[in-house]
Short mmCIF file of C-alpha atoms and ligand atoms in Angstrom, two decimals:
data_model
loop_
_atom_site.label_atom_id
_atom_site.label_comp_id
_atom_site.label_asym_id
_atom_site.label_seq_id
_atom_site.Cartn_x
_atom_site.Cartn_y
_atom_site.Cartn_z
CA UNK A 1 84.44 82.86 37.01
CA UNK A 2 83.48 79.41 36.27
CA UNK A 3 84.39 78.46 33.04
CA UNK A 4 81.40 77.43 30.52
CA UNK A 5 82.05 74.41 28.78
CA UNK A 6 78.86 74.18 26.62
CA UNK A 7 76.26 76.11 25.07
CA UNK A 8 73.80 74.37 27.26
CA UNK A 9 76.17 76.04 30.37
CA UNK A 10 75.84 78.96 28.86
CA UNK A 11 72.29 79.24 28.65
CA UNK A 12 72.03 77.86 32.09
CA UNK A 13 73.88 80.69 33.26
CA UNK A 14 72.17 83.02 31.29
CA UNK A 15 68.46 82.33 32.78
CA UNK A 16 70.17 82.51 36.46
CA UNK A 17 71.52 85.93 35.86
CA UNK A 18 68.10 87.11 35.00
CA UNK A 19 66.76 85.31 37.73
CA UNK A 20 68.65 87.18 40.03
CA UNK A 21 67.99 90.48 38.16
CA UNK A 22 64.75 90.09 38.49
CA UNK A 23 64.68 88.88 42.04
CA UNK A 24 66.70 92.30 43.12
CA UNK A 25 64.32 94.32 41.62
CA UNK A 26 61.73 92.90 43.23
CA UNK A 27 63.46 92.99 46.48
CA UNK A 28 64.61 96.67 45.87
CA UNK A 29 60.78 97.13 44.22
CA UNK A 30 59.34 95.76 47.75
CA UNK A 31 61.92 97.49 50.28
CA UNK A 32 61.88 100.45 48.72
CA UNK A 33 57.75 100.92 49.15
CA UNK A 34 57.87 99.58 52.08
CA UNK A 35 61.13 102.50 53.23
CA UNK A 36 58.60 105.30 51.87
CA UNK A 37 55.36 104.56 52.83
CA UNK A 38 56.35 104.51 56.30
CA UNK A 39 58.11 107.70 56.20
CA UNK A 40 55.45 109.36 53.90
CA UNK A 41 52.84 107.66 56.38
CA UNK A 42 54.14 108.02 59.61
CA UNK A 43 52.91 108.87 63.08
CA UNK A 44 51.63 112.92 62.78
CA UNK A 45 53.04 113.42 58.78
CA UNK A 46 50.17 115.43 57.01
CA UNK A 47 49.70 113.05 54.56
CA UNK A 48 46.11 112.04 53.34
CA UNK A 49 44.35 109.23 54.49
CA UNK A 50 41.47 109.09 52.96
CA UNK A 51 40.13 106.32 50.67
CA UNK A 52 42.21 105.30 47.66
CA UNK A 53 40.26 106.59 44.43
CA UNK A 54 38.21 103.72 43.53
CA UNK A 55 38.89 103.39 39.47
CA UNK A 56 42.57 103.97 40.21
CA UNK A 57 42.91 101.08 42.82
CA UNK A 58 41.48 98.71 40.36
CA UNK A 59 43.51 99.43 37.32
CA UNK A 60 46.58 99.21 39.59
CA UNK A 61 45.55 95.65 40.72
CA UNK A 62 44.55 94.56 36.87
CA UNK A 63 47.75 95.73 35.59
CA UNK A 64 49.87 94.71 38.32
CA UNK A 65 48.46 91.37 38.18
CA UNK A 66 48.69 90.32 34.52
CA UNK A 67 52.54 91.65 34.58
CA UNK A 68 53.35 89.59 37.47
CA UNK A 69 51.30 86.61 35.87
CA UNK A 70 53.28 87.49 32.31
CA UNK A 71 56.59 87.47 33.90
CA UNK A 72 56.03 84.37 36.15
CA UNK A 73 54.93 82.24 33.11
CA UNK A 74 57.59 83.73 31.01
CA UNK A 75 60.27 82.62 33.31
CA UNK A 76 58.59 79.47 33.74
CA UNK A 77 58.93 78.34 30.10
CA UNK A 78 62.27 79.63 29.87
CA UNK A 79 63.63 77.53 32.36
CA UNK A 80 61.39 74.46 30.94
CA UNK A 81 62.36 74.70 27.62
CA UNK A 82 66.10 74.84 28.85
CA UNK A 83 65.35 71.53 31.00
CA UNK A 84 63.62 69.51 28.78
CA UNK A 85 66.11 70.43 25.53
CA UNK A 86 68.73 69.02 28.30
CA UNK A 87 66.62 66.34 28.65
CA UNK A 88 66.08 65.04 25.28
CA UNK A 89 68.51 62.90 24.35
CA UNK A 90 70.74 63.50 21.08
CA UNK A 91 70.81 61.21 17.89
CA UNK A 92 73.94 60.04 16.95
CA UNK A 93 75.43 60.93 20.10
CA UNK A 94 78.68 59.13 22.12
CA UNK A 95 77.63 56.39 24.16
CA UNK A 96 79.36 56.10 27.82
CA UNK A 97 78.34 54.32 30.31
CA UNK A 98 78.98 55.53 34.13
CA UNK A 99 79.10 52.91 37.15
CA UNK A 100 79.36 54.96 40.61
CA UNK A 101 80.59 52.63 43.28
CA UNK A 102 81.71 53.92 46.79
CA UNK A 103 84.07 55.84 46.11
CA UNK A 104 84.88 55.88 42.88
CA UNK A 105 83.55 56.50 38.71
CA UNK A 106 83.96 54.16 36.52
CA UNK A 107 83.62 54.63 32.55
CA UNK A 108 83.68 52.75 29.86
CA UNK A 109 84.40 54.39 26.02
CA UNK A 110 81.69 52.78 23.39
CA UNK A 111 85.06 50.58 22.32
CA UNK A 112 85.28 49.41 25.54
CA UNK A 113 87.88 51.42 26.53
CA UNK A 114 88.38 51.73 30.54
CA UNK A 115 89.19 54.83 33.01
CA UNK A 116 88.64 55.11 36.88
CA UNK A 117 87.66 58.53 38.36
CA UNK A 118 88.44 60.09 34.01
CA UNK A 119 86.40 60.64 31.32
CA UNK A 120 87.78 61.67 27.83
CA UNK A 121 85.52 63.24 25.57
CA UNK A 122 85.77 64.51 21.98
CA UNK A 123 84.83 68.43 21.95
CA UNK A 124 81.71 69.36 19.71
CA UNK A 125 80.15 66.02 19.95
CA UNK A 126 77.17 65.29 21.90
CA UNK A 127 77.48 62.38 24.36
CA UNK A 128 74.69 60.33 26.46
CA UNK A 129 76.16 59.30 29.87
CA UNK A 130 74.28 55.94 31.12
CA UNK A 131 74.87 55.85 34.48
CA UNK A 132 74.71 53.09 37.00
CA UNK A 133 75.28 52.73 41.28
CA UNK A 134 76.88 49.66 42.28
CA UNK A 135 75.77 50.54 46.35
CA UNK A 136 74.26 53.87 47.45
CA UNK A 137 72.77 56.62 45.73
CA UNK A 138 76.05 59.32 43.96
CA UNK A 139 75.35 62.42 42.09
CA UNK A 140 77.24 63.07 39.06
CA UNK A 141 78.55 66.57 39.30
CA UNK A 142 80.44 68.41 36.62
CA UNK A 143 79.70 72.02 37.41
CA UNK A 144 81.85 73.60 33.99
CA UNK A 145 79.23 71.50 31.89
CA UNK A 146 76.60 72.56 34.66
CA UNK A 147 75.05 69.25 34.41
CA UNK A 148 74.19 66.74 37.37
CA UNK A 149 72.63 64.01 37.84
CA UNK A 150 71.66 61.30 41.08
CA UNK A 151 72.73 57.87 40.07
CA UNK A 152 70.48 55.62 41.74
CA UNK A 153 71.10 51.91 42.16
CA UNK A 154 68.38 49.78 40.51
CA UNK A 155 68.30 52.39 37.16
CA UNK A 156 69.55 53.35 34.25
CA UNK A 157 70.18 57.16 34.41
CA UNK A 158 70.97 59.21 31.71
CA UNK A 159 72.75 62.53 31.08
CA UNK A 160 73.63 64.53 27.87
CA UNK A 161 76.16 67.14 27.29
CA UNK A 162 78.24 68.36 24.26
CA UNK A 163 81.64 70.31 25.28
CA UNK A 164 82.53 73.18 23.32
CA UNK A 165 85.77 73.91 25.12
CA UNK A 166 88.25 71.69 25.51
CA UNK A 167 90.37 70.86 28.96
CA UNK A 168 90.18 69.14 31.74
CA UNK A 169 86.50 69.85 34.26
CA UNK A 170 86.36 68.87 37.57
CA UNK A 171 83.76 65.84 38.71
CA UNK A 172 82.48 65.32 41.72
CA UNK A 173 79.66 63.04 43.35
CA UNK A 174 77.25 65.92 44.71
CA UNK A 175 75.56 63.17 47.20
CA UNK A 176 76.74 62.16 50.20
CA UNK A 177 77.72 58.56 50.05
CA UNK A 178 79.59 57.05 53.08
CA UNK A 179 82.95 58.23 54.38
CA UNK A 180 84.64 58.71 51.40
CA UNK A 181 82.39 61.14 49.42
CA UNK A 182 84.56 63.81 49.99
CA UNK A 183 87.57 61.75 47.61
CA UNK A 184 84.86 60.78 44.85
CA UNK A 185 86.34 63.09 42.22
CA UNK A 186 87.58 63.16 39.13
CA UNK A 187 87.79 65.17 35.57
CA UNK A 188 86.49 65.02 32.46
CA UNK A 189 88.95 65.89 29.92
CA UNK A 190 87.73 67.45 27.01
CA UNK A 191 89.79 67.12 23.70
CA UNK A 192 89.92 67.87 19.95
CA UNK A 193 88.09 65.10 17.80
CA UNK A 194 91.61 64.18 16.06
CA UNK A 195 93.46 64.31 19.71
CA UNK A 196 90.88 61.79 21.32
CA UNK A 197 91.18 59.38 18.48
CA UNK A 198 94.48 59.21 18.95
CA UNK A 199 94.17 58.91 22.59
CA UNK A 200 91.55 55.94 22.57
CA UNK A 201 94.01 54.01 20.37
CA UNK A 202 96.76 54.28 22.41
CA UNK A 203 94.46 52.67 25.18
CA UNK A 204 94.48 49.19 26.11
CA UNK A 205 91.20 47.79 24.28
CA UNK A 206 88.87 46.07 26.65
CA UNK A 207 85.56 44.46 26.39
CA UNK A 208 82.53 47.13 25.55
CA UNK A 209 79.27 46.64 27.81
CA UNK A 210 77.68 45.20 24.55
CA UNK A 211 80.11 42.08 24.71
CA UNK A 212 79.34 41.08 28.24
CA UNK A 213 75.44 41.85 27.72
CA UNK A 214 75.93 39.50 24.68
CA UNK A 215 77.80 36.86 26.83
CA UNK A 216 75.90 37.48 29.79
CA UNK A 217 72.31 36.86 27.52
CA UNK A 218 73.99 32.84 26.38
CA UNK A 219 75.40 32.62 30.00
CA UNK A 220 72.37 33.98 31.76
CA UNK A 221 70.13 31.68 29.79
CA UNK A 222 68.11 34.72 28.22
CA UNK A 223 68.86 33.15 25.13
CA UNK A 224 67.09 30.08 25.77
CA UNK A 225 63.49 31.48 25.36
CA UNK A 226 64.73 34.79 23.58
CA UNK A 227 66.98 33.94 20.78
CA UNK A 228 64.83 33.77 17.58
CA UNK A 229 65.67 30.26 16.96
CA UNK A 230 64.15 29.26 20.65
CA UNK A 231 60.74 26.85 20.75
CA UNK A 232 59.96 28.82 23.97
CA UNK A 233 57.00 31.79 23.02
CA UNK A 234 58.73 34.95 24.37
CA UNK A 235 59.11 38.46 23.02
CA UNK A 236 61.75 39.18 20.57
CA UNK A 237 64.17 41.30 21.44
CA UNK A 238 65.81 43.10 18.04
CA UNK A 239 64.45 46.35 17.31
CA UNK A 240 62.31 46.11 20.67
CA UNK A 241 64.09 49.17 21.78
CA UNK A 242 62.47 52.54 21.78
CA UNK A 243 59.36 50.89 20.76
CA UNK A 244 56.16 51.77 22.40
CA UNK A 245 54.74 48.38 23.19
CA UNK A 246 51.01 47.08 24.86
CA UNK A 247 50.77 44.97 27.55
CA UNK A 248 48.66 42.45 28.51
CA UNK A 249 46.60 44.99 31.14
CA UNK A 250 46.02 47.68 28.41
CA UNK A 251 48.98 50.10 29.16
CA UNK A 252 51.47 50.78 26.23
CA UNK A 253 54.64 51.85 27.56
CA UNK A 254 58.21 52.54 25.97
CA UNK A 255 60.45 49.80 25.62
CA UNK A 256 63.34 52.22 26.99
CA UNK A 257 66.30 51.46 29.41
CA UNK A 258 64.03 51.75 32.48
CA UNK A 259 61.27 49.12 31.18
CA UNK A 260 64.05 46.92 29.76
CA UNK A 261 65.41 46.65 33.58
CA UNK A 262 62.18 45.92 35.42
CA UNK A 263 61.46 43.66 32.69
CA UNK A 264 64.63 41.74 34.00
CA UNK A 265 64.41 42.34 37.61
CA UNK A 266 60.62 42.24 37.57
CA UNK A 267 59.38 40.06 35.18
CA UNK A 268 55.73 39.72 36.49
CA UNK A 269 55.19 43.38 36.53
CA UNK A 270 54.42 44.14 32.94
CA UNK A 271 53.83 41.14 31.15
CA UNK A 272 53.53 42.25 27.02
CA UNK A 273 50.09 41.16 25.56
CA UNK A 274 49.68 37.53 24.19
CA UNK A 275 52.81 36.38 26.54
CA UNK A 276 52.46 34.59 29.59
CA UNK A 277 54.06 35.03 32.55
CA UNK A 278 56.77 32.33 32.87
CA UNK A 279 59.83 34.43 32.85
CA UNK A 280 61.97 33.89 35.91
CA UNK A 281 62.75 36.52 38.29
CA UNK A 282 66.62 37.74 38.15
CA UNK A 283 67.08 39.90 40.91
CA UNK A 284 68.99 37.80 42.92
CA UNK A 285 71.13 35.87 40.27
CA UNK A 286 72.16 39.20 38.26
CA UNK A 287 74.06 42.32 39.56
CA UNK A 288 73.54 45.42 38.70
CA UNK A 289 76.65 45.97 36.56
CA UNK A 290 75.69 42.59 34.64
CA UNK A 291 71.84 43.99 33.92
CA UNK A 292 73.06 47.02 32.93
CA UNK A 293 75.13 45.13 30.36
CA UNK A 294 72.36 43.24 29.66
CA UNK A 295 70.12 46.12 28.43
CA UNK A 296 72.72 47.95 26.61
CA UNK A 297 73.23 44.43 24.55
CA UNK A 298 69.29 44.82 23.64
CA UNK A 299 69.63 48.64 23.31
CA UNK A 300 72.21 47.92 20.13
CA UNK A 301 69.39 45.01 18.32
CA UNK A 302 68.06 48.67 18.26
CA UNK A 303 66.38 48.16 15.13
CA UNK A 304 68.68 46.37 12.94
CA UNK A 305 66.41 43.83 11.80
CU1 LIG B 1 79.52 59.10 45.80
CU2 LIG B 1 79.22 60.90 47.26
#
């Protein structure tokens, strides 16, 4: 069997196995009926067949109805409250960031720490994957964790898991991406706290995403208009993220990795009330590596003011 490297696998497995209960007692349920009314029923059998008794046929339909109803809409927030507690993303949690590229994953540790087609994880800590395309559309696959997740270029996608086993799980891209696809594997190796300390210092330290954003934001010229010395009126950027923020049209939207990117790429699109819209567009002088730097840079002003 496939091993279960979370709790969250475990649950996943969990509402599948009753899934499939259920559906094969349905199935049997409907075959079944369906095997003895036409025997009971058939061509010259002596059965009745008359009118069904009027009271009975209606209680049959009420009750048959509001158990079907219950158990659709109890399965139904099962499997929602499993998604969206997979969905919400930890506090405190390990932050690695993910760049798919044909054919190959890239990570990066949150010391900057680099591995190609690897991931090393402490066990029992929860971890937010940010995850990046350099060229086509991957899917990152680790079916032990049983999470996966499209990696689309132009976003930020993110993924949260927290290993209770440790060892190594195979990865794979789960979307076909040009010849290669088949090759785009690799593991994520699960460890003891104690043992992955040791193993990210014996690592070659390299730069963390949060040292290019904050070289890329001088180099780009960001700073010129955003730095909180600048004589240029333009939103500030510390403790912008995860703020819900109004723009000039009326919306309010989330200042989250998504809005932080279009605000890059897009500048025009949402312009924040009482700014005007002078920001230059970046989309052709920034890659997608570089803005992903970029916004993890303003993710960590977070709200250190
Ligand atoms: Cu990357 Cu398939």
């Amino acid at each position: 069997m496939l091993s279960q490297a979370s709790e969250y696998a475990a649950s996943v497995d969990h509402l599948l196995a009753a899934l499939a209960i259920f559906s094969v007692f349905i199935c049997l349920a409907v075959s079944g009926m369906i095997l003895y009314l036409s025997i009971r029923f058939r061509s010259g059998s002596p059965a009745t067949r008359g009118r069904v008794p009027k009271l009975l046929g209606r209680e049959i339909e009420v009750v048959w109805t509001a158990i079907t109803a219950f158990a659709f809409l109890f399965l139904f927030w099962w499997a929602l409250t499993g998604w969206l507690s997979a969905e919400r993303l930890p506090a405190g949690a390990l932050e690695v960031h993910v760049q798919a590229k044909q054919w190959m994953w890239k990570t990066r540790q949150p010391n900057g720490v680099r591995e190609i087609n690897a991931l090393h994880v402490p066990m029992d800590q929860p971890i937010v994957l940010y995850l990046n395309s350099q060229d086509v559309i991957h899917s990152f696959y680790v079916p032990a964790l049983r999470i996966k997740q499209d990696v689309v270029p132009g976003r930020t996608e993110t993924l949260t898991f927290t290993a209770n086993q440790s060892g190594a799980f195979d990865l794979y891209c789960a979307e076909y991406c040009g010849t290669s696809h088949s090759r785009m594997r690799g593991q994520v190796i699960v460890m003891a706290p104690d043992a992955y300390t040791r193993w990210l210092d014996s690592r070659p330290r390299g730069e963390t995403l949060i040292d290019i954003g904050k070289a890329l934001f001088t180099a780009a010229g960001c700073a010129g208009c955003h730095a909180s010395r600048s004589s240029v009126h333009a939103p500030e950027l510390t403790g912008l993220y995860g703020r819900r923020i109004a723009l000039a049209d009326g919306r309010l939207v989330t200042a989250d990795d998504a809005y932080l990117r279009d605000s890059i790429l897009l500048p025009r699109r949402d312009i924040v009330a009482g700014f005007e819209p002078v920001m230059p567009d970046f989309s052709q002088s920034l890659d997608d590596g570089e803005v992903s730097a970029l916004v993890a840079y303003i993710r960590s002003l977070g709200d250190d003011k």
